[in-house]
Amino acid sequence: MGDGAILDEIQRVPELLSCLQVVADEERRNSLFVLTASGHFKPSGAISQSLAGRTGLLRLLPISLAERKRTGTEN
């Protein structure tokens, strides 16, 4: 296994979560995967249970106008 991966829009392929759980259990390392979802994402009950203790959830706010101006991306 490599050093992990960032998987964007995971809500489009929820069946991938069970595969990631197997890899995480086999590797026994933290921070293998960063999963993002732009829409509402709620894993099924079975997957939620299998990922228990293996996940952290961050809810990010949209970028503010001040942040956009600081980075030069205000347009």
Short mmCIF file of C-alpha atoms in Angstrom, two decimals, residues 11-58:
data_model
loop_
_atom_site.label_atom_id
_atom_site.label_comp_id
_atom_site.label_asym_id
_atom_site.label_seq_id
_atom_site.Cartn_x
_atom_site.Cartn_y
_atom_site.Cartn_z
CA GLN A 11 -20.87 10.45 -1.76
CA ARG A 12 -20.96 9.40 -5.42
CA VAL A 13 -19.41 6.00 -4.64
CA PRO A 14 -20.51 5.03 -1.11
CA GLU A 15 -19.75 1.35 -1.75
CA LEU A 16 -16.05 2.29 -1.77
CA LEU A 17 -16.21 2.90 2.00
CA SER A 18 -16.29 -0.80 2.85
CA CYS A 19 -13.12 -1.33 0.77
CA LEU A 20 -11.42 1.54 2.55
CA GLN A 21 -12.38 0.04 5.89
CA VAL A 22 -10.67 -3.24 4.97
CA VAL A 23 -7.50 -1.40 3.89
CA ALA A 24 -7.48 0.71 7.07
CA ASP A 25 -7.84 -2.42 9.21
CA GLU A 26 -5.06 -4.24 7.36
CA GLU A 27 -2.63 -1.30 7.42
CA ARG A 28 -3.34 -0.38 11.06
CA ARG A 29 -2.23 3.21 10.43
CA ASN A 30 -4.01 6.51 10.95
CA SER A 31 -4.67 9.12 8.28
CA LEU A 32 -4.52 6.85 5.25
CA PHE A 33 -7.42 8.53 3.52
CA VAL A 34 -8.98 11.96 3.32
CA LEU A 35 -12.55 11.73 2.07
CA THR A 36 -14.44 14.77 0.85
CA ALA A 37 -18.06 15.32 -0.10
CA SER A 38 -19.57 18.53 -1.39
CA GLY A 39 -23.13 17.35 -0.96
CA HIS A 40 -24.89 15.89 2.04
CA PHE A 41 -23.34 12.51 2.77
CA LYS A 42 -24.58 10.04 5.33
CA PRO A 43 -23.18 6.52 5.17
CA SER A 44 -25.56 3.62 5.66
CA GLY A 45 -25.92 2.18 9.16
CA ALA A 46 -23.72 -0.85 8.40
CA ILE A 47 -20.92 1.30 7.04
CA SER A 48 -21.23 3.82 9.88
CA GLN A 49 -20.73 0.97 12.35
CA SER A 50 -17.75 -0.48 10.46
CA LEU A 51 -16.05 2.93 10.37
CA ALA A 52 -16.71 3.65 14.06
CA GLY A 53 -13.52 4.83 15.76
CA ARG A 54 -11.76 5.23 12.42
CA THR A 55 -13.15 8.56 11.27
CA GLY A 56 -13.24 12.24 12.07
CA LEU A 57 -15.75 14.65 10.59
CA LEU A 58 -15.06 18.29 9.75
#
